[in-house]
Coordinates of C-alpha atoms and ligand atoms in Angstrom, one line a residue:
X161 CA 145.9 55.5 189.5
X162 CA 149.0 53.3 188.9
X163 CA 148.9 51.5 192.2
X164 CA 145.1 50.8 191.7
X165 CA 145.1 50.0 188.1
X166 CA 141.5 51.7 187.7
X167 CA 140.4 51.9 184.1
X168 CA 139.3 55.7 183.5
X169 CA 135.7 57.0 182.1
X170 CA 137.0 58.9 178.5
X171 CA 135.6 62.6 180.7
X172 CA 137.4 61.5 183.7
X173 CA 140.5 61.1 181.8
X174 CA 140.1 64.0 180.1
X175 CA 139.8 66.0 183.2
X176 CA 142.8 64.4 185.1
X177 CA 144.7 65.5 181.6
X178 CA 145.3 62.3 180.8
X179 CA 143.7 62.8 177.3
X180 CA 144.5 65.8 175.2
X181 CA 140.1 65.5 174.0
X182 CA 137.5 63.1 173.6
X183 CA 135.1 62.6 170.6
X184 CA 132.1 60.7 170.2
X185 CA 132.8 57.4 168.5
X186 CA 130.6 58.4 165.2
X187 CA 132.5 61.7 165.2
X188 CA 136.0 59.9 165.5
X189 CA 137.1 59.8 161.7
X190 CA 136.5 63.2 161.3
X191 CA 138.3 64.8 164.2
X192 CA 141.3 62.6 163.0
X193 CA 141.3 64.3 160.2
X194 CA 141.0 67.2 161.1
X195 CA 143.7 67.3 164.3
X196 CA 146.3 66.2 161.3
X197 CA 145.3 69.2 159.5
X198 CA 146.1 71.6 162.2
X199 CA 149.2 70.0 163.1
X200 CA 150.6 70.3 159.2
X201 CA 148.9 73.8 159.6
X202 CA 150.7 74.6 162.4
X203 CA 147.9 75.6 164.5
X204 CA 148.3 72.7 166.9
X205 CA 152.1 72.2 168.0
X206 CA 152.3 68.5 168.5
X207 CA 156.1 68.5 168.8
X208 CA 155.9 70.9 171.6
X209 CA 153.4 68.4 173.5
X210 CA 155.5 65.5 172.7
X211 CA 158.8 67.2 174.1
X212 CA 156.7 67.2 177.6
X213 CA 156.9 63.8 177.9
X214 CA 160.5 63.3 176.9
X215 CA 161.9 65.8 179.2
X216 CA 162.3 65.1 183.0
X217 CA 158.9 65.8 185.1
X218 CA 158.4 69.5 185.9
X219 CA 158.5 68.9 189.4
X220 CA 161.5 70.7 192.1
X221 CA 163.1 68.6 194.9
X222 CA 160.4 69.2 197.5
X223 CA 157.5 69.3 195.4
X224 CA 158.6 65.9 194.5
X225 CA 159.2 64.7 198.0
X226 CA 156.0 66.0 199.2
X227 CA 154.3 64.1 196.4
X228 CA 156.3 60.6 196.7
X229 CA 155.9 61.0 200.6
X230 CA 151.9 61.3 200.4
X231 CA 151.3 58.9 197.7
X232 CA 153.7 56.2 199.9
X233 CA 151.5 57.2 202.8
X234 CA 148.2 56.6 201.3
X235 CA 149.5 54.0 199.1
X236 CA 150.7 51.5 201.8
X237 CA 147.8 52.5 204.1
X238 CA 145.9 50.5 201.9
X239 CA 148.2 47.9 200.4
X240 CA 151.1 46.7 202.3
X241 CA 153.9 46.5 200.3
X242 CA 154.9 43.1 201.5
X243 CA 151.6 41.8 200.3
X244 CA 151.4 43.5 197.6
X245 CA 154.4 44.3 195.9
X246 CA 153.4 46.2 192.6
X247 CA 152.5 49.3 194.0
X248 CA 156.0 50.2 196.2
X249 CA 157.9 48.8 193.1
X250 CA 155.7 51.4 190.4
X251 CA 156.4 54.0 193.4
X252 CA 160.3 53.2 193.1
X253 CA 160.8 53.2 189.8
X254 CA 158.6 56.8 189.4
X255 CA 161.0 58.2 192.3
X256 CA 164.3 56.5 190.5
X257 CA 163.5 57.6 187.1
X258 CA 161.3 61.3 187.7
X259 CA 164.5 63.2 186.7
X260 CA 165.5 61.4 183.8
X261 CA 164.6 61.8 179.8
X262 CA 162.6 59.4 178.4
X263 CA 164.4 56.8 177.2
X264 CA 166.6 56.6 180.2
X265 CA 163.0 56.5 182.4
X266 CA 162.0 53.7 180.5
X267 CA 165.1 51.3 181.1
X268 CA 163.7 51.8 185.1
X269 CA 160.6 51.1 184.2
X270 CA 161.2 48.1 182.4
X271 CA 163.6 46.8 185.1
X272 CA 160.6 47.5 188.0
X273 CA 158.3 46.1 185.7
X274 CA 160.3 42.5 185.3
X275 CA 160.4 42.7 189.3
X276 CA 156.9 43.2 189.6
X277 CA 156.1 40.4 187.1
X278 CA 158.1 37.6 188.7
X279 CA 156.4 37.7 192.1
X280 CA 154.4 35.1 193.6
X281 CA 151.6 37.6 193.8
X282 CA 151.9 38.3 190.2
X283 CA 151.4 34.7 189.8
X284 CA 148.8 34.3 192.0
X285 CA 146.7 37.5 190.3
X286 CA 147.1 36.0 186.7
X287 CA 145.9 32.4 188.5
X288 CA 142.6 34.2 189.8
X289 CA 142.5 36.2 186.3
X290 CA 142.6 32.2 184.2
X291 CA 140.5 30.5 186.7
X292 CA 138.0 33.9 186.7
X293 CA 138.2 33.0 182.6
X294 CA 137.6 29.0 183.1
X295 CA 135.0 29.6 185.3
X296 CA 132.9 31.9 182.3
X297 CA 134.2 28.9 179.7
X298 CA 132.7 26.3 181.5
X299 CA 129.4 27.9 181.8
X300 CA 128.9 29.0 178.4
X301 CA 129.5 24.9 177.6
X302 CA 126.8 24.1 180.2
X303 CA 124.5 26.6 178.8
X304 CA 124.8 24.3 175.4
X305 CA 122.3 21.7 177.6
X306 CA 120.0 24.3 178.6
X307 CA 116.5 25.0 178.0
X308 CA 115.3 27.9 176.8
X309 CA 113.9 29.7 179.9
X310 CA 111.2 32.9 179.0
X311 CA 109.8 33.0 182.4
X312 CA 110.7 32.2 186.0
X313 CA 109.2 32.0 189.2
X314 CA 110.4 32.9 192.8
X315 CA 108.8 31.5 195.8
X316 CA 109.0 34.0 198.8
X317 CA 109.6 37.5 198.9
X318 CA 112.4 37.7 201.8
X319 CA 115.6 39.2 201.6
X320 CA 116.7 36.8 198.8
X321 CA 113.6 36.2 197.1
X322 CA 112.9 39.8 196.5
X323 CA 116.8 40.1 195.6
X324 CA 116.6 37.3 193.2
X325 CA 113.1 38.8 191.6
X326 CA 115.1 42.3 191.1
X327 CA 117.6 40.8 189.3
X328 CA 115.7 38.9 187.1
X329 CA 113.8 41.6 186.4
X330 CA 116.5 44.0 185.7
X331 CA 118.3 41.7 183.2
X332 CA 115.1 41.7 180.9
X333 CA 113.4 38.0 182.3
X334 CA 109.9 38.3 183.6
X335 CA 109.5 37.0 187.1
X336 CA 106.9 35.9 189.5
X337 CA 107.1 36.4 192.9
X338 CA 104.4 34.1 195.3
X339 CA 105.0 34.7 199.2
X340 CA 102.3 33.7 201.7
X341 CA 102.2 36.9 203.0
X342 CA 101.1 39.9 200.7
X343 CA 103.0 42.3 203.4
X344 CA 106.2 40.6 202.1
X345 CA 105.6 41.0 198.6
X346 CA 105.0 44.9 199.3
X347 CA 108.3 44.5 200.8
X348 CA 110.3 42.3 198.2
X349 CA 108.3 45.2 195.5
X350 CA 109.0 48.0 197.6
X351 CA 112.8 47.1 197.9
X352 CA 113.0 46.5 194.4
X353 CA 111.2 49.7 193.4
X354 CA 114.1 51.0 196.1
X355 CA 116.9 49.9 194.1
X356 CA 116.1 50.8 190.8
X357 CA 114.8 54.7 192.1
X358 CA 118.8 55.1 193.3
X359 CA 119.5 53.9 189.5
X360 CA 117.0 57.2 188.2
X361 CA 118.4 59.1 190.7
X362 CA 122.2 58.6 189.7
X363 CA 121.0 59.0 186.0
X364 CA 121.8 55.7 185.2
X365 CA 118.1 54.4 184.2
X366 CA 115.2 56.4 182.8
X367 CA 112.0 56.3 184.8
X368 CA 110.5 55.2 182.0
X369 CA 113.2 52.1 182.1
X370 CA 112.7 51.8 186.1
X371 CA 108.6 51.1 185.3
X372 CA 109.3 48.3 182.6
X373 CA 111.6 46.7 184.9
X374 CA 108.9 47.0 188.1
X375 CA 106.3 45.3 186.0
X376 CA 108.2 42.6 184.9
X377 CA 108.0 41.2 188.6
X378 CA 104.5 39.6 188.9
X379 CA 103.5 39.6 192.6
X380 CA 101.5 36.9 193.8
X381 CA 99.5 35.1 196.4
X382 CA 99.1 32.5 194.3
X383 CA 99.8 29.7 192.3
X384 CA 97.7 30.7 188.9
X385 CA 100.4 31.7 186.5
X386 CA 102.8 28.6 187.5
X387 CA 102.1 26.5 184.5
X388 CA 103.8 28.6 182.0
X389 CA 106.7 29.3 183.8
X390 CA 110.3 27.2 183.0
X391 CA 112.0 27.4 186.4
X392 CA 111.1 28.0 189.8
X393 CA 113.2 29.3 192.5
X394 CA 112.8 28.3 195.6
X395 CA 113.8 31.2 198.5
X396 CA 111.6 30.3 201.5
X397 CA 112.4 30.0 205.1
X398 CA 115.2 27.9 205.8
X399 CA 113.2 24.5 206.9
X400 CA 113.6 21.2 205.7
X401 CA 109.9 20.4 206.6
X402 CA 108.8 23.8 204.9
X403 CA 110.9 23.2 201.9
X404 CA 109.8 20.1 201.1
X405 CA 106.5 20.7 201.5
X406 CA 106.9 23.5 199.7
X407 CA 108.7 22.1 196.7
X408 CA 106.3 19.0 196.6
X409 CA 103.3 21.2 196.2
X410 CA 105.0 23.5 193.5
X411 CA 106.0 20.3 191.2
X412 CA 102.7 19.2 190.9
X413 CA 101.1 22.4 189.6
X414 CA 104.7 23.0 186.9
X415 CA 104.9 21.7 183.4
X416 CA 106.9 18.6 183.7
X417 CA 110.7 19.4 182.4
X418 CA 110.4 22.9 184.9
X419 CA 113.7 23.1 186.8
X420 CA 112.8 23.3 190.5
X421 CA 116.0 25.2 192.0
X422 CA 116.5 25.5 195.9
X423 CA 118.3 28.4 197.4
X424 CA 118.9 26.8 200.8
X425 CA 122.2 27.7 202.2
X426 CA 122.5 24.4 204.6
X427 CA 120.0 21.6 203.4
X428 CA 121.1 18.8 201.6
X429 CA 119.6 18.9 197.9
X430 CA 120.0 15.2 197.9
X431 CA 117.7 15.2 200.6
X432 CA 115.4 17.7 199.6
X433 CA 115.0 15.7 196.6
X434 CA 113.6 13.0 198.3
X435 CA 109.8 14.9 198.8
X436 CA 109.9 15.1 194.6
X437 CA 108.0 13.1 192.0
X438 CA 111.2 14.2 189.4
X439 CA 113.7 14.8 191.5
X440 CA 115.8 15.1 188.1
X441 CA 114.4 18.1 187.6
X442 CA 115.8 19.7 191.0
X443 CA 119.3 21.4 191.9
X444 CA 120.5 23.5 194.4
X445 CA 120.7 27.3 193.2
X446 CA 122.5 29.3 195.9
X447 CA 122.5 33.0 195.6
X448 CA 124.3 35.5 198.3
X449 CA 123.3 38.4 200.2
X450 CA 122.6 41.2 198.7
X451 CA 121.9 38.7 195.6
X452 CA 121.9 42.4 193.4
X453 CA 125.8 43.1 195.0
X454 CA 127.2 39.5 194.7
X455 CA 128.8 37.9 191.1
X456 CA 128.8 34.4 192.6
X457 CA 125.7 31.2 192.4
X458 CA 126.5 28.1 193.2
X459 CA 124.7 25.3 191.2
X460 CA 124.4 22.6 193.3
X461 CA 124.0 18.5 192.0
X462 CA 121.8 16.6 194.3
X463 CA 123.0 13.0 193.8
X464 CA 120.0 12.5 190.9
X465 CA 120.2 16.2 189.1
X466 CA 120.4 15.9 185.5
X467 CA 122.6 17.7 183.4
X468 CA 120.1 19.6 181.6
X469 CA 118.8 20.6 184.8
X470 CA 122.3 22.0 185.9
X471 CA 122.5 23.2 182.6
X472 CA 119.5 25.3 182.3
X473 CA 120.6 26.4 185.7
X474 CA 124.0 27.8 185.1
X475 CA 122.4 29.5 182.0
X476 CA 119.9 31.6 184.1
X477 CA 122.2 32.5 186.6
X478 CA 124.4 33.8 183.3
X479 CA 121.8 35.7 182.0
X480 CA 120.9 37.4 185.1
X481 CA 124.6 38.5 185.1
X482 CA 125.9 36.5 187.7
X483 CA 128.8 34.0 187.6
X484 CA 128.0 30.1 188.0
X485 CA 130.1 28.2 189.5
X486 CA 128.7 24.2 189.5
X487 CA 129.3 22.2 192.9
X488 CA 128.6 19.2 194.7
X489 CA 126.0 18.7 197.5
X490 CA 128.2 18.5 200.8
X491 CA 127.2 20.9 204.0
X492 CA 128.4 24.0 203.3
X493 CA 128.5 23.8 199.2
X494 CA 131.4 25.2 198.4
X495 CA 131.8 29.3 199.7
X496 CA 130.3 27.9 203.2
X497 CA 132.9 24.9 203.6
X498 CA 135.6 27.4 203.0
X499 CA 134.7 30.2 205.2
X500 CA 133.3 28.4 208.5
X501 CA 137.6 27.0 209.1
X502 CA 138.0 30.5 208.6
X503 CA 135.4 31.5 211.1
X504 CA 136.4 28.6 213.1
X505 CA 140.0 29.9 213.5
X506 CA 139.1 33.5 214.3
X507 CA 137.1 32.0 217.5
X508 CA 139.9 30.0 218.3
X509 CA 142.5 33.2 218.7
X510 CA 139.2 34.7 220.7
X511 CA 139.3 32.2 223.0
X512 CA 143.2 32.4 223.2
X513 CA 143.2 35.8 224.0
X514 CA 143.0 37.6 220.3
X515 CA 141.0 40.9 220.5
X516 CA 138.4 40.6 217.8
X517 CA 138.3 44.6 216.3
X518 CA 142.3 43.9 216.2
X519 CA 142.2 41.0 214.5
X520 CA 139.7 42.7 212.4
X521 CA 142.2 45.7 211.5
X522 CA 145.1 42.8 210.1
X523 CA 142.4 41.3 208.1
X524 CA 141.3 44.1 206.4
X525 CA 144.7 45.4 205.8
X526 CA 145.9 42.1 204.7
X527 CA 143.1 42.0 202.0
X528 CA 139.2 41.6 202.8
X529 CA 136.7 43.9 202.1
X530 CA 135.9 42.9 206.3
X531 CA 137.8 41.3 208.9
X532 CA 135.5 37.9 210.4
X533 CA 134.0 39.9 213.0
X534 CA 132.5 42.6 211.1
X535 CA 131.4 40.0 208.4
X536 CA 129.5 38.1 211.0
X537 CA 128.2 41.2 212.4
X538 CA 126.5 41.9 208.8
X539 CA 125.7 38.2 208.0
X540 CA 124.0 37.4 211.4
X541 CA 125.3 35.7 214.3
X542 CA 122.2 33.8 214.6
X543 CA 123.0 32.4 210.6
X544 CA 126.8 32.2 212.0
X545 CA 126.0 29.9 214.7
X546 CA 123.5 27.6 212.7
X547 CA 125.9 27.2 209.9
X548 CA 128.5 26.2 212.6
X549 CA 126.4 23.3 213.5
X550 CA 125.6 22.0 210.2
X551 CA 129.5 22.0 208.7
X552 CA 130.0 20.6 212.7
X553 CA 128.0 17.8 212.1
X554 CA 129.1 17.5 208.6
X555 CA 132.8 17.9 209.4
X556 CA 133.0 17.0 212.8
X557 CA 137.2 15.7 212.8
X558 CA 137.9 19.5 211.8
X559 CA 134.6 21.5 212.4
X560 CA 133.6 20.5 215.9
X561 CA 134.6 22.8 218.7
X562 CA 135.2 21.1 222.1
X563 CA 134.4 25.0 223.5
X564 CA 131.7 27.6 223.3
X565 CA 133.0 30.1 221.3
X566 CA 132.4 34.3 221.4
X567 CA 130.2 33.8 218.4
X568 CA 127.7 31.3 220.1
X569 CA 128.1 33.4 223.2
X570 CA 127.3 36.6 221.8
X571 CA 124.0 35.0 219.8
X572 CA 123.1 33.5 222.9
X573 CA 123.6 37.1 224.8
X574 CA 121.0 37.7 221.9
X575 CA 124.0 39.8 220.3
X576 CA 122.8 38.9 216.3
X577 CA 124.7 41.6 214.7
X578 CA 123.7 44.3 212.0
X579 CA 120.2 43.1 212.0
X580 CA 119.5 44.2 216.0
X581 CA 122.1 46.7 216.4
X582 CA 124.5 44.9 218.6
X583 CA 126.6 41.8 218.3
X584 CA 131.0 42.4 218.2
X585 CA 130.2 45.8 217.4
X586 CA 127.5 48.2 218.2
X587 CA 125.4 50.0 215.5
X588 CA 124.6 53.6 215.0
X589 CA 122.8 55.3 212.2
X590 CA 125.3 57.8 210.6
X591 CA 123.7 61.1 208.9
X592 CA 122.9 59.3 206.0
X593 CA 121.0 56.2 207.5
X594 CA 123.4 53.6 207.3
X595 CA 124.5 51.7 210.5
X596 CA 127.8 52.5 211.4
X597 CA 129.8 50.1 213.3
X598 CA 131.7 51.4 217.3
X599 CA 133.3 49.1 219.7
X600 CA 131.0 48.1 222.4
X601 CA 132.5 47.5 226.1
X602 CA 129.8 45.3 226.9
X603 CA 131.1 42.7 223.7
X604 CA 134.3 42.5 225.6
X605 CA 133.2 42.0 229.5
X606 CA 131.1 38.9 228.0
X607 CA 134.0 37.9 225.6
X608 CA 136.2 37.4 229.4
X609 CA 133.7 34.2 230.0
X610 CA 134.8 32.2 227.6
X611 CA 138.7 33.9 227.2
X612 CA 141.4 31.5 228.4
X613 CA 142.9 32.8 231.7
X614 CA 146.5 32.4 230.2
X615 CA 146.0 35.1 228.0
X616 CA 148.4 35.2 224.4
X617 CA 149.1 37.7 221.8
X618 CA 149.7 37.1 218.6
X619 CA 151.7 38.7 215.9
X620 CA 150.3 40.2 213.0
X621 CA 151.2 37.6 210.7
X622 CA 150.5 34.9 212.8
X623 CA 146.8 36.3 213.1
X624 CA 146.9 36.1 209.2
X625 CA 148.3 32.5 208.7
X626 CA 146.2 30.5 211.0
X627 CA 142.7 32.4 209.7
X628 CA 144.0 32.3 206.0
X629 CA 145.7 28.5 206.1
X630 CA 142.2 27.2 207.6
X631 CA 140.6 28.3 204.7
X632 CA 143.4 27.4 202.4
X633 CA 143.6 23.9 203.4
X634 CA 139.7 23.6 203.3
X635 CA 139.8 25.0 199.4
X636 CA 142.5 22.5 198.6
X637 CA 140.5 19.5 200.4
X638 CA 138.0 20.8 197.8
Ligands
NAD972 N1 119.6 35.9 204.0 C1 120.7 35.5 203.5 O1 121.8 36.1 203.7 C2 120.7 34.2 202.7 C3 121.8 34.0 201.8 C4 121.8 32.9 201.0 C5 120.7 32.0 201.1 N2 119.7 32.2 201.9 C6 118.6 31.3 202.0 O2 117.5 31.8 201.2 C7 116.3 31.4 201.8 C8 115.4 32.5 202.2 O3 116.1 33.3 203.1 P1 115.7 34.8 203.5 O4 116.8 35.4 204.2 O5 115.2 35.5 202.2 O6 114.4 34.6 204.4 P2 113.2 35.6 204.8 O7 112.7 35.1 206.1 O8 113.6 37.0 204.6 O9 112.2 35.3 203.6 C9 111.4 34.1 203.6 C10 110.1 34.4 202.9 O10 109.5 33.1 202.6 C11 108.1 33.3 202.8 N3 107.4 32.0 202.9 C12 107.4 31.2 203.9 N4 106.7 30.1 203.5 C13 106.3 30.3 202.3 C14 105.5 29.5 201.3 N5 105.0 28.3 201.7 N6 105.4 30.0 200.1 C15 105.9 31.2 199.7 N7 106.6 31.9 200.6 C16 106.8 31.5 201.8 C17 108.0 34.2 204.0 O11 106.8 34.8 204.1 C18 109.2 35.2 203.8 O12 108.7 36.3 203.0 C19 116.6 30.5 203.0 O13 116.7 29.1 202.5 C20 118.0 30.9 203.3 O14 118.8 29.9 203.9 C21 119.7 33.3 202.7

């Protein structure tokens, strides 16, 4: 619990024995009362369960060994203790000070703390806490701009429209959803429906809850309820042509101050602007996959978005519980830009001789939830390999590969990952549905074609610098 800094559920708590008892918040004055009563009665000896936690821990020399050794070992399985210092300094001061009284305990403590507290990484985690905090401010000031938005619109009922529609829906705003093809919407519905049954099932919604929530998504073929509706977000297939045909049709069946919001991943919003009649009214509104999982939406300014536009925007996203975050319009946005130098560099130590589920293992260890190839396993080689060619054609002094990567080679092996069962990894169902990833020979006879014959290996940490400083660097250029 220390090393992971977890907060605790009250019951939890209580049953680790962290707590003594819990009482229900209305109930709180009275149990007060009444727990100093039996202490001055006697009938509770309070001194006795104080003395527990002045006296050394009630543990002998093995006991203690065998419980320092296993928390070390599953400690530093997950968090290397040169990465992350905190957790082996806590670990050291509990072994230094176990056998001591109180008071003497707590001079270690404080000593380990101070350590802990001066490292860069201590640094660095109350950075990301400030900026997390700036991030909220500065959307809560935008959201001064914004106009009031009762009802919103999604158009197509993919992966992200349906993800975006659930959202909404489950955050109280009523949502219609228009695809083309009414066995999508049964999808987008049936995904949502899905999602919200799990909710029931862990106890965390009422049925009655799960129904209100279903029917605030409006499925539709068409555009008859458009009028009303403040903001429309656009989620269909990632085409310029489509998009702004799409978009242009939409804008003249809206109100005329509805936000038109684009969730393209790649296409200029600038130039998608150019099909529109108000192209003031228009901004980029990028959501991530699984849009219910994800905290982050980039808002994106077109060169002639207007700052109620972003405004109204970054106040949506807030109130269907995600975190806004306001960018520029260059390939990539922001999130792509700094992730394809990542992705770029992981292809480079392919090529160089790097084995992918290695480099995979340091990555993960070093920090992310998955190392690059896994990640672009579960995002799509074939979206992998199209994003490459927009931030290459955007970027193309730092961006532009004079070599076909493994990632192009596997999508052109027709390898696209999660989505058909084989691209660095192969897929398996486990017993409980969900694909589990196991290495795949045939990934690594294709992977010799493009391989350089001089072969290198790379340290650890070198593995870690030149994937982490391409993405660094790109974040600063940012
Ligand atoms: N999938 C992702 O991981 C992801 C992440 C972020 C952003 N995006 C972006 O979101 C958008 C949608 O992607 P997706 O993965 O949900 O695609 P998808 O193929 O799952 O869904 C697209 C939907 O749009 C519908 N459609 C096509 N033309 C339409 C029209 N004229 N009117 C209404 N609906 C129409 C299709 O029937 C389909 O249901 C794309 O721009 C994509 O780049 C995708």
């Amino acid at each position: 619990m220390i090393a992971t800094g977890t907060p605790k559920k009250p019951l939890d708590a209580l049953k680790l024995g962290l707590v003594d008892a819990t009482v229900a918040a209305d109930d709180l004055q009275d149990a007060a009362i009444d727990l100093v009563k039996k202490c001055i009665s006697g009938e509770l000896d309070w001194k006795a369960k104080r003395e527990e936690k002045l006296v050394p821990v009630k543990l002998n020399q093995l006991e203690q060994a065998m419980a320092f050794n296993s928390a070390k070992g599953m400690i530093f399985a997950k968090a290397n203790p040169k990465q992350y210092p905190a957790p082996a300094l806590a670990i050291a001061a509990m072994e230094k000070h176990v056998n001591l009284p109180r008071d003497k305990a707590i001079e270690v403590e404080a000593a380990g703390f101070a350590k802990a507290a001066k490292t860069p990484q201590a640094e660095s985690l109350v950075g990301l806490f400030l900026s997390d905090q700036l991030v909220k401010k500065l959307a809560k000031q935008h959201s001064k701009k914004a106009h009031e938005i009762n009802e919103a619109a999604v158009l197509g009922a993919g992966i992200m429209g349906g993800g975006i529609a659930y959202q909404a829906a489950s955050k109280g705003l009523p949502i219609i959803m228009k695809d083309i093809k009414s066995e999508q919407l049964d999808l987008g519905m049936g995904e949502a429906s899905k999602l919200l049954g799990k909710m029931v099932d862990r106890g965390k919604m009422t049925p009655t809850k799960m129904g209100e929530t279903l029917s605030r998504i409006r499925p539709t073929l068409n555009y008859g309820d458009f009028a009303e509706t403040d903001i429309v977000i656009e989620a269909v297939v990632e085409n310029p042509n489509v998009k702004r045909a799409v978009l242009k049709e939409v804008e003249g069946l809206v109100k005329d101050d509805c936000i038109l919001a684009s969730n393209t991943s790649t296409i200029s919003i600038t130039f998608l602007a150019e099909a529109l009649e108000r192209p003031e009214n228009f901004v980029g509104m990028h959501f991530f996959n699984p849009v219910h999982r994800m905290p982050l939406v980039e808002v994106i300014r077109g060169e002639k978005s207007s700052e109620e536009a972003i405004a109204t925007t970054v106040a949506l996203a807030s109130k269907m519980g995600k975190v806004p975050v306001v960018v520029n319009d260059c390939p990539g946005f922001l999130v792509n830009r700094v992730l394809f130098p990542y992705f770029g560099a992981f292809d480079l130590l392919l090529k160089q001789g790097a084995d992918f589920a290695h480099v995979d293992k340091v990555m993960e260890k070093f920090g992310w939830p998955m190392g690059p190839a896994y990640l672009i396993d579960v995002v799509g080689l074939d979206t992998g390999v199209h994003g490459a060619e927009v931030m290459a054609e955007g970027f193309p002094d730092r961006m532009k590969p004079d070599y076909k990567g493994a990632i192009e080679l596997l999508y052109e092996n027709k390898r696209l990952g999660q989505k058909n069962g084989v691209g660095f990894y192969k897929y398996e169902m486990d017993k409980r549905g969900k694909p589990k990833k196991v290495a795949d020979e045939a990934t690594y006879e294709l992977l010799k074609t493009t391989t350089d014959s001089d072969k290198q290996t790379f340290e650890d940490q070198a593995i870690i610098d030149r994937t982490m400083l391409a993405f660094c660097n790109e974040t600063v250029r940012c």
